[in-house]
C-alpha positions as a printed NumPy array, in Angstrom:
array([[ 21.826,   6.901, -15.562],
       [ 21.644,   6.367, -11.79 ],
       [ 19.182,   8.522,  -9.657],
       [ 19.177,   8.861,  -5.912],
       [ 16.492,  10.275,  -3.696],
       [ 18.769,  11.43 ,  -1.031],
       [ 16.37 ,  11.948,   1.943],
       [ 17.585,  13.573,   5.191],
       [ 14.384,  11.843,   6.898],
       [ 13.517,  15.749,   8.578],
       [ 10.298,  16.209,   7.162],
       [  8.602,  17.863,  10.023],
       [  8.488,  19.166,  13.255],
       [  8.297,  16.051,  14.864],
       [ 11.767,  14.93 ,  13.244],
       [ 12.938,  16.999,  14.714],
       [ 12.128,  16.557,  18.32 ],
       [ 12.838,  12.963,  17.42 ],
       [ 16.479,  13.441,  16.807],
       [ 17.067,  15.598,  20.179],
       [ 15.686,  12.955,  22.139],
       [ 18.842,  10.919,  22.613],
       [ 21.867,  12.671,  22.462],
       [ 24.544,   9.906,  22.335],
       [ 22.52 ,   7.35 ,  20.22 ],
       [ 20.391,   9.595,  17.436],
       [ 17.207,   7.912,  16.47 ],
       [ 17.525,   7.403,  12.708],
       [ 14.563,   9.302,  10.79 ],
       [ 15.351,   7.614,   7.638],
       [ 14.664,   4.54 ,   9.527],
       [ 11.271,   5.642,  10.244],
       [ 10.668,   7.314,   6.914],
       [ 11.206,   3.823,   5.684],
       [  8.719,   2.599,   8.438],
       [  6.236,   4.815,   7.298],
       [  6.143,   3.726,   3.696],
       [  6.229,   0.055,   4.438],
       [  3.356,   0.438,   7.277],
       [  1.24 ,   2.189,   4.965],
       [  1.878,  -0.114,   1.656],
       [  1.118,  -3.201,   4.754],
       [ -2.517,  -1.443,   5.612],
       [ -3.179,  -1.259,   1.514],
       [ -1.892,  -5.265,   1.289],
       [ -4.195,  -6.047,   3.909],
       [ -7.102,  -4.176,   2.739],
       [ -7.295,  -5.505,  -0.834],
       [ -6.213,  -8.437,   0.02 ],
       [ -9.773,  -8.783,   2.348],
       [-11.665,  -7.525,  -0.423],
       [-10.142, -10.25 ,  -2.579],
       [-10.73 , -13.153,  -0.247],
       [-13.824, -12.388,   0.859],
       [-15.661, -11.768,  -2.534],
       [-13.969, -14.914,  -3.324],
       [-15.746, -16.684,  -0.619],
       [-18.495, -15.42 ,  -1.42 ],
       [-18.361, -16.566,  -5.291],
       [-17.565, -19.904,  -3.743],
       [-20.512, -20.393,  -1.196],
       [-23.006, -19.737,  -4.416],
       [-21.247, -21.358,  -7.239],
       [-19.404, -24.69 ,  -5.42 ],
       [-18.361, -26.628,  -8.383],
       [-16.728, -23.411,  -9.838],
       [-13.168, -24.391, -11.956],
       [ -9.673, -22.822, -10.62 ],
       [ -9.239, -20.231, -13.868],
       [-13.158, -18.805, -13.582],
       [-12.048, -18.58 ,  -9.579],
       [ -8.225, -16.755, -10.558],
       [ -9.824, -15.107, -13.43 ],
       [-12.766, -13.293, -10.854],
       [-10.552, -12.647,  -8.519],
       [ -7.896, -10.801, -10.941],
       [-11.117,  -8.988, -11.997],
       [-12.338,  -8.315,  -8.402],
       [ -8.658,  -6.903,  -8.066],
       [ -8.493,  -4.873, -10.93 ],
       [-12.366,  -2.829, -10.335],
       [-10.161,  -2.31 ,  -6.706],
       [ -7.006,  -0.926,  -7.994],
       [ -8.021,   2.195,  -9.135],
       [ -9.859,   3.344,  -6.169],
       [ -7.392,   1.936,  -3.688],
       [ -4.74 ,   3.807,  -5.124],
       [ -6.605,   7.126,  -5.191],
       [ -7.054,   6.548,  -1.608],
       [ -3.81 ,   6.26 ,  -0.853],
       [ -2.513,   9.268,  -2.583],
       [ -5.602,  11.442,  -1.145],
       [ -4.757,   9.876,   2.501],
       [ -0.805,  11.363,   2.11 ],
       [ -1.493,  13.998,   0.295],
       [ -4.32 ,  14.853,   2.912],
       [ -2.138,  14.147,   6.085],
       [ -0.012,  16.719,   5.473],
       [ -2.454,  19.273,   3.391],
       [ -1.224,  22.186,   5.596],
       [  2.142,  21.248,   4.919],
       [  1.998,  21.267,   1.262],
       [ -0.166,  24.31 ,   0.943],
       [  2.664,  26.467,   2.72 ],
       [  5.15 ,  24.651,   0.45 ],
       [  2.629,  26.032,  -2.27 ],
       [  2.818,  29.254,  -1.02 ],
       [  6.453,  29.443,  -1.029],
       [  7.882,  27.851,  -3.592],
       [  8.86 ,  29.407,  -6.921],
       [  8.259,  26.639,  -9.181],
       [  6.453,  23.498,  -9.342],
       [  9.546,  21.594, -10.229],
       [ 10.813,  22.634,  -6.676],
       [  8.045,  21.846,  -4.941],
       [  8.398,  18.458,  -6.245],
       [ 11.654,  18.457,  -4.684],
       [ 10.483,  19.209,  -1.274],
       [ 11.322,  16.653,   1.284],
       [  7.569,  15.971,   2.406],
       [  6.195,  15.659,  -1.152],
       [  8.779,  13.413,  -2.276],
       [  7.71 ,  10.562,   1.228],
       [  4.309,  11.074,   0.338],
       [  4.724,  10.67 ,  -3.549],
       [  7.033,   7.371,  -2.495],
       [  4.068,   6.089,   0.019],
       [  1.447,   6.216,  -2.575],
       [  3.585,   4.952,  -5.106],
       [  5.003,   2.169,  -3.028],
       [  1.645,   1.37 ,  -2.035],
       [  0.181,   1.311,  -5.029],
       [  2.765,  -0.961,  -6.041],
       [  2.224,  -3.295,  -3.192],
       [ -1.15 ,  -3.662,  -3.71 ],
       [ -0.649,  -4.489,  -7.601],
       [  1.771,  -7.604,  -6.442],
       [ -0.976,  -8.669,  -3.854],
       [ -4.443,  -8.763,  -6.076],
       [ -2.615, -11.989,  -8.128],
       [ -0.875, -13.377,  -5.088],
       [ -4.098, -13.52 ,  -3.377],
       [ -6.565, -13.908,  -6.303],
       [ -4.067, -17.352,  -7.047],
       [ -4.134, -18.769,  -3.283],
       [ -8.061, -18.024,  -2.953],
       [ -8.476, -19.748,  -6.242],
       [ -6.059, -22.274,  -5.325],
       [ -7.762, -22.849,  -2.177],
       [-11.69 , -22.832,  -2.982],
       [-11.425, -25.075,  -6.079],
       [-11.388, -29.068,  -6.571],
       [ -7.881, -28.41 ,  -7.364],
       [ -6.834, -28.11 ,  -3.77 ],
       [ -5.018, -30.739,  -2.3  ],
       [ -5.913, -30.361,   1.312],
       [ -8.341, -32.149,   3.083],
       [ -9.629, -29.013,   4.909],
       [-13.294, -27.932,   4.423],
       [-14.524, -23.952,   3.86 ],
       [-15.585, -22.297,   6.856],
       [-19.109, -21.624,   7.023],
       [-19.813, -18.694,   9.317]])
């Protein structure tokens, strides 16, 4: 069974105004549809990532002899207490962006399965959802190189930073 969001990439005014802006050489909206989701998912990366790191650093500053798998294992469990919240935000943030949007799209559509369908709910269901996604890829990536990195283990000659 294949499925295919076919997006048109108008999903408000601005689009719109977008599109007339050069005549010869259309901007592409999907383009910047895409944009949107991957700039967002890159702000939730970055933010749990931090979090990550820097209770990490923190765990290593008072425990300095701490093994690499009680480092990984806090930081998957730093990661996880994270997740849920983070990807609340995220949904609230979309959702809330375009709350006068979806309230008229409330208003006016006959069915919830329609308004499901709607243009605008479907990018801000797809940035939450990819961003949710990114950010479950990142808490291991990260909780593995801080572990990695702060542990005996590490290979490097390089000290911590003490701020």
């Amino acid at each position: 069974m294949e499925t295919n969001i076919h997006l048109t990439g108008m999903i408000d005014e601005e689009s719109y105004y977008l599109t007339m802006l050069q005549g010869k050489q259309p901007i592409d909206v999907k383009a910047i549809i895409f944009g949107c989701i991957i700039i967002g998912a890159l702000g939730a990366i970055m933010d749990i990532a931090m979090d990550i790191a820097s209770s990490l650093t923190e765990i290593k500053r008072h425990a300095q002899d701490i093994p690499f798998s009680e480092m990984l294992h806090s930081g998957m469990t730093i990661g996880r207490d994270v997740i849920g919240t983070m990807s609340n935000t995220l949904v609230l943030a979309y959702i809330g962006s375009s709350l006068s949007s979806i309230l008229l799209l409330i208003t006016y559509s006959s069915s919830f399965f329609e308004l499901i369908n709607r243009e605008v709910v479907i990018v801000d269901l797809l940035q939450a959802l990819i961003g949710s996604l990114a950010i479950l890829l990142t808490i291991p990536f990260t909780a593995f190189v801080c572990a990695l990195m702060y542990t005996k283990e590490y290979t490097g000659e390089h000290e911590m930073m003490d701020f």
